[in-house]
Amino acid sequence: MAQEELFHPPKDLVENSNIKAFMDKHGIADLDALLEKAQDHDWYWGEQARELEWFKPWDKVLDDSKAPFFKWFTGGKFNIVHNCLDRHMKTDVKDKIAYIYESEPGEVERWTYEQLHKEVNKFANALKKLGVKKGDRVTLFMPMIPQNPVAMLACAKIGAVHSVVFSGFSAGSLRDRLLDADSKVLITADGAYRRGKVVPLKHNADAAMAEAPCCKHCIVFKRAGNEVPMTEGRDVWWHDLVEGASDECEPEPMDSEDMLYMLYTSGTTGKPKGIVHVHGGYAVGTYSTLKFVFDLKPDDVYWCAADIGWVTGHSYIVYAPLMNGATSILYEGAPNWPEPDRLWQIIAREKATILYTSPTAIRMFMRFGEDYPKKHDLSSLRLLGSVGEPINPEAWRWYRENIGGGKLQIMDTWWQTETGNFMISPLPITPLKAGSATRPLPGIKADVVTQDGQPAKPGENGLGVLLKPWPAMLRTIYGDPDRYVQTYWSRFPGKYLMGDSVMKDSDGYFWFRGRVDEVLNVAGHRLGTAEVESALVAHRDVAEAAVIGVPHPVKGDVPKAYVTLKVGVEKTDALKDELKKWVGDQIGKIAQPDSIEFRDKLPKTRSGKIMRRLLKAEALGQDVGDTSTLEE
Ligand code: WTA
């Protein structure tokens, strides 16, 4: 793999990049020297933190006395929202657009920083009126509309802890999360638009609250205008609550380590984990990684096309872009609604400069063909990004070719809900390899180890680990510190277990293979389902593929593939045989799927991850369990 083609960044990108400016300022010659020097965490993270405004400076950058319960910037007084909004009121950013919002039906709103600041203040005062105080948990169950960040920022401003629950979740999932967080307030909307239909959010919220007595208040934003019942004494309309509220509100001075939010994510067991993030370190990490990786400049129009309900939205639609004073696009609906060129249309109209999306979305666009992006002028784009799963080289090249005009660099950012910010990712100065997230970012130390914790050899698949704490790391699992230690820190003491299968090549580039729980053992050989998928989607007739392991009496596991073909390709047995042989040729016989099924659609979460678990349960004749995060 080390011999793979390198995609060198163009000279002007390198010369004008924020990371180059930082290196020049500190007399650092190249990427290797930067990575080396940034291992001094006091220096590196201290430098980043100084670019934000602190009410009181920190005493210590890192306190590791109670590892793995690390603390950052201890003694500091800080509020992330002061850095997202208040401090910009003293500069030109005040009149800049924070969000260009487009609704699914097509209305466009432009929110300046000043306007966002005022709306946040009003809503913060409204929350206070309801009795919400520092440390209280507030759950959000909202569409992708500007009021979603407004509600998050208002909570954080007064020191309340938000727990955003993705709006595609079922009532049962929402109830579990309300109860686990012991939330006193739920913020929702009457309905949300999705593919031209209204999703009845308040209806689901009612069913959840009926079984979550902790929840005393429900604030309802009128979005879709659908009929909703309002429970006297509990439910209140957003517009009534903010009526007459002052648009001034001082940020609560928080300790660096005070909780900012919790966000549920799934683990290996059925019970979701409430990942805990704090004000100080999370702000420093997200702010600096966005500034360096996507190289934000004052006139950029940046678009992270994720959902705010997931960590990508928290860090890179809400907090980091605002701290950087960026202009972001916020789009309410489905990317292929009403036509598969919705994104390209918006990019052309707004002259977007940066697009950050997922491999799944890219493969979907591939399936629709090149004609859709070709219809629009995408020449304003200057950087592309990818997140959420390994990007197969085929999709990577398609993205660069058809969206990036054959020349844009792709920032393939590896990170997790738990890590808070990008961890392993290119910078604008990094030469790329198609399909690799490249190397750890400055201040991050990562490696690949074997099953018994020894460093893996170059080219050998192993377990990804992080060898040093970092400021935006999760602090614990809400209400379950033992599970935090158990899940992340117990397998190899002193090392954080990513849960990903990874290979590091002889250039030190990381190649992510998928979750460890999606790794098969075929006749004693490790095989990432993602590797087989990558091979399948490299075939000219294949749009998407999901691979699971099914038990085999002799070989342990064997791969079984579910394949979506490109539009117009005929589903024949001959093609199945060809695909099996193709995979055999690409990876080796061991990887050949034992069986292949053609499907018109694969089950996916709305954040775009294929739910292999469902396919597996189906294949094994088991109960499919909770399917409430399914897109369709
Ligand atoms: C996977 C999303 C390969 C990985 C930010 C990780 C990736 C999990 C990448 C976290 C990438 C995320 N390349 N794999 N660039 N980014 N992953 O918590 O398996 O929703 O452990 O955070 O997604 O998913 P999460």
XYZ file of C-alpha atoms and ligand atoms in Angstrom:
657
model
C 0.000 0.000 0.000
C 2.906 2.338 0.741
C 3.648 2.313 -2.970
C 0.203 3.663 -3.791
C -0.241 6.778 -5.824
C 0.230 9.947 -3.773
C -2.019 12.930 -4.355
C 0.120 15.926 -3.522
C -1.611 19.093 -2.411
C -1.362 22.005 -4.838
C 1.259 24.558 -3.912
C -1.116 27.474 -3.335
C -3.242 25.403 -0.949
C -0.145 24.604 1.086
C 1.289 28.105 1.003
C -1.935 29.812 2.075
C -3.025 27.235 4.632
C -3.681 28.020 8.279
C -1.463 25.141 9.329
C 1.450 26.507 7.286
C 0.982 29.913 8.939
C 1.090 28.228 12.354
C 4.232 26.312 11.420
C 5.944 29.417 10.079
C 5.130 31.317 13.243
C 6.845 28.635 15.303
C 9.692 27.951 12.900
C 8.522 24.424 12.096
C 9.821 23.149 8.758
C 7.536 20.266 7.801
C 4.706 17.949 8.811
C 6.997 15.450 10.545
C 8.562 18.192 12.636
C 5.119 19.546 13.507
C 3.805 16.157 14.623
C 6.926 15.644 16.701
C 6.816 19.046 18.394
C 3.047 18.869 19.039
C 3.577 15.836 21.262
C 4.398 18.442 23.888
C 0.760 18.807 24.877
C 1.330 21.743 27.236
C 2.772 23.689 24.362
C 0.524 22.564 21.513
C -2.873 22.601 23.209
C -1.892 25.656 25.246
C -1.209 27.510 21.986
C -4.614 26.500 20.604
C -6.473 27.383 23.798
C -4.967 30.887 23.863
C -6.858 31.746 20.666
C -10.136 31.490 22.588
C -11.399 33.858 25.287
C -11.229 32.676 28.875
C -12.900 34.447 31.801
C -9.989 33.182 33.865
C -6.916 31.411 32.452
C -6.220 27.790 33.333
C -3.612 26.693 35.876
C -2.760 23.415 34.238
C -3.183 22.177 30.653
C -3.506 18.487 31.586
C -4.221 16.864 34.912
C -3.666 13.118 34.589
C -3.564 12.339 38.298
C -6.822 10.332 38.122
C -6.289 8.653 34.732
C -8.259 7.594 32.738
C -10.445 10.385 34.132
C -8.323 13.082 32.541
C -8.917 16.779 33.093
C -7.882 19.641 30.817
C -7.337 23.347 31.425
C -8.109 22.962 35.112
C -8.685 26.134 37.067
C -9.897 27.904 33.913
C -13.236 29.686 33.709
C -14.843 29.491 30.314
C -18.070 29.240 28.361
C -18.053 27.779 24.863
C -21.028 29.941 23.814
C -19.198 33.132 24.760
C -16.634 32.002 22.167
C -19.268 31.030 19.574
C -21.233 34.278 19.806
C -20.591 36.951 22.441
C -16.978 37.614 21.612
C -17.833 38.137 17.932
C -20.114 41.048 18.860
C -16.934 43.128 19.268
C -15.681 42.381 15.728
C -16.782 42.403 12.083
C -18.071 38.871 12.485
C -21.122 40.421 14.143
C -22.646 41.286 10.744
C -21.449 38.173 8.985
C -23.813 35.321 8.051
C -23.553 32.459 10.537
C -26.049 30.155 8.857
C -27.474 30.054 5.374
C -30.483 27.921 6.093
C -32.471 26.165 3.400
C -35.648 24.318 4.263
C -36.632 21.190 2.402
C -39.510 22.955 0.619
C -36.970 25.578 -0.479
C -37.188 28.707 1.690
C -33.829 30.346 2.370
C -32.967 32.318 5.508
C -29.711 34.079 6.287
C -28.915 34.401 9.958
C -26.218 36.868 10.953
C -24.095 36.297 14.039
C -25.851 39.197 15.719
C -29.282 37.741 15.013
C -28.233 34.288 16.207
C -26.768 35.852 19.347
C -30.040 37.636 20.114
C -32.204 34.586 19.482
C -29.969 32.485 21.717
C -30.161 35.083 24.476
C -33.935 35.262 24.264
C -34.301 31.531 24.395
C -31.775 31.270 27.236
C -33.846 33.750 29.241
C -36.970 31.759 28.394
C -35.349 28.590 29.717
C -34.460 30.413 32.921
C -38.095 31.445 33.198
C -39.029 27.746 33.203
C -36.607 27.201 36.068
C -33.770 25.595 34.094
C -30.510 25.962 36.009
C -26.829 25.145 35.637
C -26.311 21.379 35.493
C -29.926 20.546 34.555
C -30.343 18.200 31.612
C -32.442 19.363 28.678
C -33.302 16.966 25.846
C -33.675 18.181 22.256
C -35.693 16.325 19.657
C -35.685 18.716 16.741
C -35.522 19.009 12.972
C -32.522 20.461 11.115
C -33.669 24.054 11.483
C -31.820 27.061 12.968
C -33.794 26.712 16.215
C -31.910 23.469 16.810
C -28.529 25.207 17.304
C -30.343 28.084 19.040
C -31.670 25.667 21.666
C -28.301 23.933 22.108
C -26.444 27.214 22.498
C -29.056 28.619 24.886
C -28.670 25.585 27.160
C -24.890 25.797 27.113
C -24.946 29.538 27.730
C -26.754 29.153 31.052
C -24.779 26.044 32.004
C -27.517 23.503 31.351
C -26.507 20.216 29.728
C -28.064 19.358 26.388
C -28.822 15.885 25.199
C -29.741 15.975 21.527
C -31.709 12.962 20.380
C -31.719 12.446 16.629
C -35.186 13.266 15.315
C -35.463 9.971 13.469
C -35.542 8.015 16.729
C -38.699 6.304 17.907
C -40.715 7.312 20.963
C -39.247 4.369 22.869
C -35.669 5.427 22.195
C -36.483 8.993 23.172
C -38.081 7.792 26.413
C -35.003 5.724 27.332
C -32.773 8.744 26.747
C -35.018 11.093 28.724
C -34.976 8.679 31.635
C -31.259 7.926 31.511
C -30.442 11.643 31.490
C -33.194 12.446 34.009
C -34.172 15.343 31.769
C -36.496 17.942 33.167
C -37.252 19.681 29.850
C -37.836 18.444 26.301
C -37.562 20.789 23.321
C -39.193 19.651 20.105
C -41.218 20.845 17.114
C -44.716 20.052 15.929
C -43.307 18.281 12.895
C -40.321 18.014 10.572
C -40.128 17.833 6.803
C -38.537 14.760 5.279
C -38.937 13.849 1.612
C -41.965 16.059 1.259
C -43.767 14.480 4.203
C -44.280 15.750 7.726
C -42.710 13.615 10.447
C -44.887 14.006 13.566
C -42.219 14.861 16.134
C -44.499 16.116 18.884
C -46.601 13.005 18.566
C -43.533 10.846 19.271
C -42.468 13.205 22.035
C -45.874 12.819 23.717
C -45.598 9.052 23.685
C -42.092 9.274 25.167
C -43.034 11.784 27.872
C -46.004 9.653 28.930
C -43.458 7.179 30.283
C -40.809 9.661 31.420
C -42.205 11.430 34.488
C -38.900 13.281 35.027
C -39.845 15.502 32.101
C -41.874 18.411 33.491
C -41.864 20.813 30.540
C -42.099 20.510 26.805
C -41.264 23.456 24.523
C -42.713 23.125 21.025
C -41.435 25.071 18.028
C -44.053 25.543 15.315
C -42.388 24.280 12.180
C -44.705 22.218 9.996
C -48.067 23.528 11.172
C -49.526 20.066 11.756
C -52.180 19.700 14.470
C -50.668 18.814 17.830
C -52.304 18.361 21.210
C -50.790 20.576 23.946
C -50.907 19.323 27.525
C -51.949 22.090 29.908
C -49.274 22.930 32.462
C -46.582 20.912 30.672
C -46.442 22.014 27.046
C -45.692 25.505 25.855
C -45.158 26.987 22.405
C -41.659 28.310 21.747
C -43.048 31.626 20.429
C -45.165 32.163 23.540
C -42.274 31.385 25.841
C -39.819 33.819 24.209
C -42.459 36.557 23.930
C -41.100 39.552 25.827
C -37.853 37.785 26.812
C -34.796 40.038 26.839
C -32.243 39.587 24.059
C -29.396 40.067 26.511
C -28.013 37.236 28.595
C -24.593 36.944 30.183
C -22.899 33.567 29.707
C -22.576 31.476 32.849
C -18.885 31.316 33.830
C -18.256 27.571 33.801
C -15.292 25.553 35.015
C -13.361 24.116 32.063
C -14.408 20.652 33.167
C -18.113 21.451 33.635
C -20.377 19.348 31.478
C -21.452 20.819 28.132
C -23.478 17.998 26.684
C -24.160 14.322 26.529
C -24.792 12.449 23.315
C -25.969 8.881 23.100
C -24.182 6.436 20.879
C -24.482 2.699 20.492
C -21.968 0.265 21.871
C -21.697 -3.467 21.774
C -24.597 -3.930 24.154
C -28.142 -2.794 23.477
C -28.072 0.065 26.023
C -26.845 3.303 24.459
C -23.965 5.120 26.103
C -24.362 8.776 27.086
C -21.016 10.194 26.006
C -20.057 13.180 28.159
C -18.292 16.283 26.793
C -17.228 19.410 28.693
C -16.872 23.114 27.926
C -13.127 23.807 27.906
C -11.197 21.017 26.235
C -13.959 20.236 23.757
C -13.953 23.859 22.602
C -10.181 23.918 22.147
C -10.124 20.628 20.234
C -13.031 21.269 17.887
C -12.054 24.884 17.207
C -8.468 24.084 16.265
C -9.117 20.916 14.246
C -11.668 22.657 12.034
C -9.410 25.663 11.573
C -6.511 23.479 10.453
C -8.152 20.574 8.605
C -10.742 22.523 6.608
C -8.498 25.565 6.640
C -11.334 28.001 7.331
C -10.819 31.501 5.962
C -13.086 34.512 6.548
C -14.757 34.281 3.127
C -15.316 30.521 3.055
C -18.825 29.132 2.699
C -18.578 25.870 4.550
C -21.025 23.004 4.429
C -20.993 20.059 6.768
C -23.919 18.095 5.364
C -24.465 15.944 8.453
C -27.359 15.919 10.919
C -27.049 17.892 14.149
C -28.363 14.813 15.939
C -24.973 13.144 15.573
C -21.579 14.211 16.845
C -20.496 15.501 13.434
C -23.291 18.048 13.640
C -22.519 18.999 17.249
C -18.832 19.611 16.641
C -18.726 20.722 13.029
C -22.096 22.349 12.304
C -22.614 24.064 15.632
C -19.639 24.635 17.920
C -16.457 24.682 15.809
C -17.750 26.731 12.847
C -19.234 29.346 15.177
C -16.081 29.608 17.283
C -14.223 30.136 13.999
C -16.695 32.822 12.898
C -17.500 30.824 9.768
C -20.454 30.990 7.398
C -22.158 27.583 7.246
C -24.902 26.067 5.174
C -27.660 24.330 7.096
C -30.076 22.229 5.059
C -33.211 20.725 6.521
C -34.029 17.851 4.233
C -32.898 14.808 2.298
C -29.938 15.231 -0.099
C -31.737 13.582 -3.001
C -35.006 15.432 -2.580
C -36.781 16.268 -4.835
C -33.948 15.326 -7.237
C -30.483 13.861 -6.718
C -28.872 17.228 -7.482
C -30.162 19.148 -4.452
C -26.692 19.488 -2.925
C -25.095 20.556 -6.200
C -27.798 23.134 -6.715
C -27.210 24.672 -3.292
C -23.436 24.632 -3.716
C -23.670 26.420 -7.055
C -26.105 29.038 -5.795
C -24.273 29.827 -2.555
C -20.793 29.395 -4.057
C -19.897 26.980 -1.290
C -16.154 26.464 -0.882
C -15.978 23.427 1.400
C -18.128 20.287 1.379
C -17.926 17.705 4.147
C -20.097 14.607 3.730
C -20.091 10.824 4.120
C -18.942 7.928 1.930
C -22.493 6.627 1.916
C -23.754 9.867 0.430
C -20.953 9.834 -2.116
C -21.783 6.284 -3.184
C -25.429 7.227 -3.463
C -24.514 10.116 -5.759
C -22.256 7.761 -7.744
C -25.226 5.546 -8.294
C -27.232 8.391 -9.746
C -24.428 9.114 -12.157
C -22.221 12.020 -13.232
C -24.910 13.964 -15.053
C -26.397 15.449 -11.887
C -23.249 17.199 -10.650
C -22.353 18.124 -14.235
C -25.492 20.235 -14.525
C -24.158 22.667 -11.888
C -21.155 24.922 -11.532
C -19.195 23.466 -8.618
C -16.060 25.472 -9.312
C -16.390 27.481 -6.071
C -15.373 24.366 -4.081
C -11.799 24.321 -2.803
C -11.744 21.434 -0.307
C -13.729 18.223 0.199
C -14.215 16.066 3.270
C -15.450 12.627 4.243
C -16.459 11.092 7.566
C -18.303 8.250 9.223
C -16.912 5.124 7.679
C -13.991 4.010 5.574
C -14.178 5.542 2.120
C -13.411 2.992 -0.554
C -10.849 4.151 -3.132
C -13.452 3.923 -5.894
C -15.766 6.422 -4.163
C -12.782 8.589 -3.200
C -11.722 8.902 -6.831
C -15.268 9.536 -8.002
C -15.652 12.309 -5.413
C -12.399 13.968 -6.405
C -13.155 13.618 -10.110
C -16.806 14.589 -10.278
C -17.282 16.938 -7.354
C -13.715 18.146 -6.992
C -13.143 18.839 -10.685
C -10.388 16.224 -10.717
C -8.155 18.282 -8.455
C -9.492 18.893 -4.954
C -7.918 17.323 -1.875
C -10.210 15.152 0.258
C -9.952 15.424 4.033
C -10.906 11.915 5.153
C -11.382 12.553 8.864
C -11.377 9.602 11.249
C -12.941 10.263 14.629
C -15.771 9.194 16.941
C -18.522 10.528 19.174
C -16.103 9.728 21.968
C -13.150 11.651 20.549
C -15.150 14.873 20.050
C -12.911 16.075 17.223
C -10.992 14.841 14.169
C -8.155 12.557 15.253
C -6.611 10.913 12.224
C -6.962 13.082 9.184
C -5.063 14.842 6.467
C -4.197 18.517 6.748
C -4.117 20.676 3.619
C -0.345 20.035 3.518
C -0.635 16.223 3.641
C -0.098 14.112 0.510
C -3.130 11.816 0.198
C -3.678 8.188 -0.679
C -7.139 7.285 -1.969
C -8.973 5.573 0.891
C -6.604 6.407 3.762
C -7.344 8.868 6.585
C -3.558 9.415 6.504
C -1.905 10.270 9.841
C -2.741 11.439 13.369
C -3.277 15.189 13.682
C -0.896 17.351 15.735
C -1.227 16.575 19.440
C -2.695 13.122 18.773
C -0.783 9.889 19.192
C -2.238 6.736 17.650
C -1.024 3.265 16.817
C -2.115 -0.189 15.721
C -1.597 -3.173 18.018
C -2.066 -6.924 17.747
C -4.590 -8.893 19.820
C -2.060 -9.091 22.649
C -1.232 -5.413 22.582
C 2.083 -5.551 20.737
C 2.712 -2.980 18.004
C 1.448 -4.418 14.710
C 3.858 -4.691 11.807
C 3.425 -2.321 8.863
C 0.737 -3.742 6.605
C -0.705 -5.941 9.335
C -4.343 -5.477 10.408
C -4.761 -4.831 14.099
C -6.640 -2.831 16.706
C -6.495 0.949 16.647
C -5.426 2.621 19.894
C -4.806 6.154 21.088
C -1.725 6.514 23.211
C -2.275 9.946 24.729
C -5.275 11.810 26.091
C -6.530 14.832 24.104
C -8.564 17.870 25.204
C -11.888 17.048 23.457
C -11.956 13.452 24.646
C -15.069 12.093 26.331
C -14.845 12.443 30.106
C -17.008 9.468 31.028
C -20.214 7.646 30.161
C -23.070 9.436 31.864
C -23.937 7.710 35.114
C -21.658 4.780 34.360
C -17.963 5.510 34.987
C -17.203 1.780 35.233
C -18.442 1.199 31.717
C -16.214 4.061 30.571
C -13.127 2.400 32.025
C -14.235 -1.044 30.882
C -15.073 -0.126 27.286
C -12.151 2.097 26.418
C -9.280 1.608 28.835
C -9.298 -1.945 30.168
C -8.213 -4.093 27.245
C -4.754 -2.501 27.060
C -3.982 -0.471 30.192
C -2.985 3.108 29.398
C -4.298 2.855 25.839
C -7.671 4.012 24.540
C -9.296 1.284 22.446
C -10.934 2.711 19.310
C -12.924 -0.399 18.533
C -11.762 -0.153 14.940
C -9.731 -2.540 12.876
C -6.849 -0.647 11.285
C -3.764 -1.201 9.186
C -0.827 1.174 9.235
C 1.319 1.053 6.114
C 5.063 1.562 5.931
C 4.569 5.319 5.454
C 2.642 5.471 8.718
C -0.685 6.004 6.905
C -3.761 4.579 8.629
C -6.254 2.465 6.681
C -9.467 1.961 8.624
C -11.223 -1.347 8.016
C -14.436 -0.899 9.988
C -15.484 -1.693 13.510
C -13.898 -4.610 15.220
C -17.308 -6.156 15.625
C -17.573 -6.146 11.854
C -14.387 -8.049 11.407
C -14.695 -11.670 10.384
C -12.435 -14.553 11.032
C -12.510 -16.659 7.909
C -10.550 -19.849 8.341
C -8.218 -18.121 10.747
C -7.761 -15.035 8.605
C -8.913 -11.622 9.690
C -11.123 -9.944 7.169
C -12.858 -6.591 7.517
C -16.354 -6.617 6.091
C -15.420 -3.139 4.842
C -12.635 -4.618 2.740
C -15.026 -6.937 0.944
C -17.485 -4.090 0.513
C -14.782 -1.894 -0.889
C -13.918 -4.561 -3.437
C -17.550 -5.031 -4.408
C -18.258 -1.362 -4.909
C -15.161 -1.093 -7.074
C -16.995 -3.252 -9.617
C -18.560 -1.230 -12.425
C -22.081 -2.591 -11.877
C -22.206 -2.148 -8.092
C -23.558 0.933 -6.315
C -23.450 -0.226 -2.729
C -22.666 -3.309 -0.732
C -22.991 -4.556 2.817
C -21.157 -7.604 4.020
C -21.805 -9.617 7.144
C -20.253 -12.727 8.585
C -22.391 -15.823 8.784
C -21.264 -18.886 10.693
C -19.721 -21.723 8.715
C -19.038 -25.185 10.195
C -15.495 -25.363 8.875
C -14.265 -21.854 8.288
C -15.668 -20.040 11.302
C -17.215 -17.100 9.510
C -17.875 -16.650 5.851
C -18.808 -13.376 4.213
C -22.277 -12.929 2.845
C -22.889 -9.902 0.640
C -25.919 -7.751 0.015
C -25.487 -5.747 -3.143
C -27.327 -2.805 -4.683
C -26.692 -2.571 -8.393
C -26.406 0.605 -10.422
C -29.588 1.756 -12.080
C -30.359 -0.306 -15.169
C -28.087 -3.283 -14.406
C -29.825 -6.648 -14.627
C -29.850 -8.935 -11.604
C -28.545 -12.248 -12.920
C -26.902 -15.321 -11.415
C -24.081 -14.854 -13.864
C -23.408 -11.455 -12.310
C -23.371 -13.011 -8.823
C -20.693 -15.452 -9.973
C -18.766 -12.670 -11.602
C -18.851 -10.614 -8.400
C -17.632 -13.529 -6.289
C -14.758 -14.043 -8.647
C -14.124 -10.288 -8.733
C -13.764 -10.125 -4.944
C -11.516 -13.174 -5.068
C -9.358 -11.394 -7.597
C -9.298 -8.144 -5.639
C -8.468 -9.450 -2.167
C -7.909 -13.182 -2.356
C -10.059 -16.274 -2.407
C -10.599 -16.085 1.305
C -12.689 -12.945 0.870
C -15.043 -14.386 -1.731
C -18.613 -14.045 -0.524
C -20.219 -17.384 0.096
C -23.472 -15.987 -1.164
C -24.707 -12.757 -2.693
C -28.161 -11.264 -2.585
C -29.298 -8.336 -4.692
C -31.277 -5.703 -2.850
C -32.810 -2.478 -4.134
C -32.008 -0.784 -0.835
C -29.867 -1.462 2.181
C -31.061 -0.673 5.703
C -29.340 2.484 6.901
C -29.386 4.902 9.774
C -30.100 8.467 8.809
C -26.475 9.323 9.479
C -25.742 6.957 6.641
C -24.320 3.907 8.326
C -25.477 0.609 6.889
C -27.132 -1.383 9.667
C -25.335 -4.674 9.107
C -26.726 -5.838 12.432
C -30.196 -5.999 10.850
C -28.985 -7.940 7.851
C -27.203 -10.316 10.160
C -30.223 -10.855 12.368
C -32.283 -11.486 9.271
C -29.750 -13.923 7.840
C -29.578 -15.833 11.113
C -33.348 -15.790 11.600
C -33.072 -13.711 14.792
C -35.191 -10.878 16.129
C -34.090 -7.676 14.378
C -34.460 -5.620 17.589
C -34.724 -1.828 17.656
C -35.117 -0.457 14.134
C -36.140 3.059 15.065
C -32.993 4.711 13.672
C -33.674 3.315 10.228
C -33.874 5.889 7.463
C -36.635 3.994 5.700
C -16.144 5.080 11.818
C -18.562 9.691 13.620
C -13.105 5.209 8.632
C -15.218 4.338 12.759
C -17.627 10.903 13.548
C -15.496 4.984 14.100
C -14.558 6.095 10.174
C -16.975 5.258 14.002
C -14.229 7.406 9.767
C -17.417 6.405 14.866
C -13.287 7.550 8.690
C -15.672 7.513 11.379
N -12.746 6.426 8.170
N -13.982 5.018 9.609
N -12.942 8.740 8.218
N -14.937 8.261 10.539
N -15.457 6.208 11.173
O -19.268 7.803 16.784
O -15.589 2.981 12.765
O -20.804 8.037 14.765
O -15.184 4.139 15.192
O -18.594 9.219 14.914
O -17.206 5.563 12.618
O -18.749 6.731 14.582
P -19.446 7.947 15.314
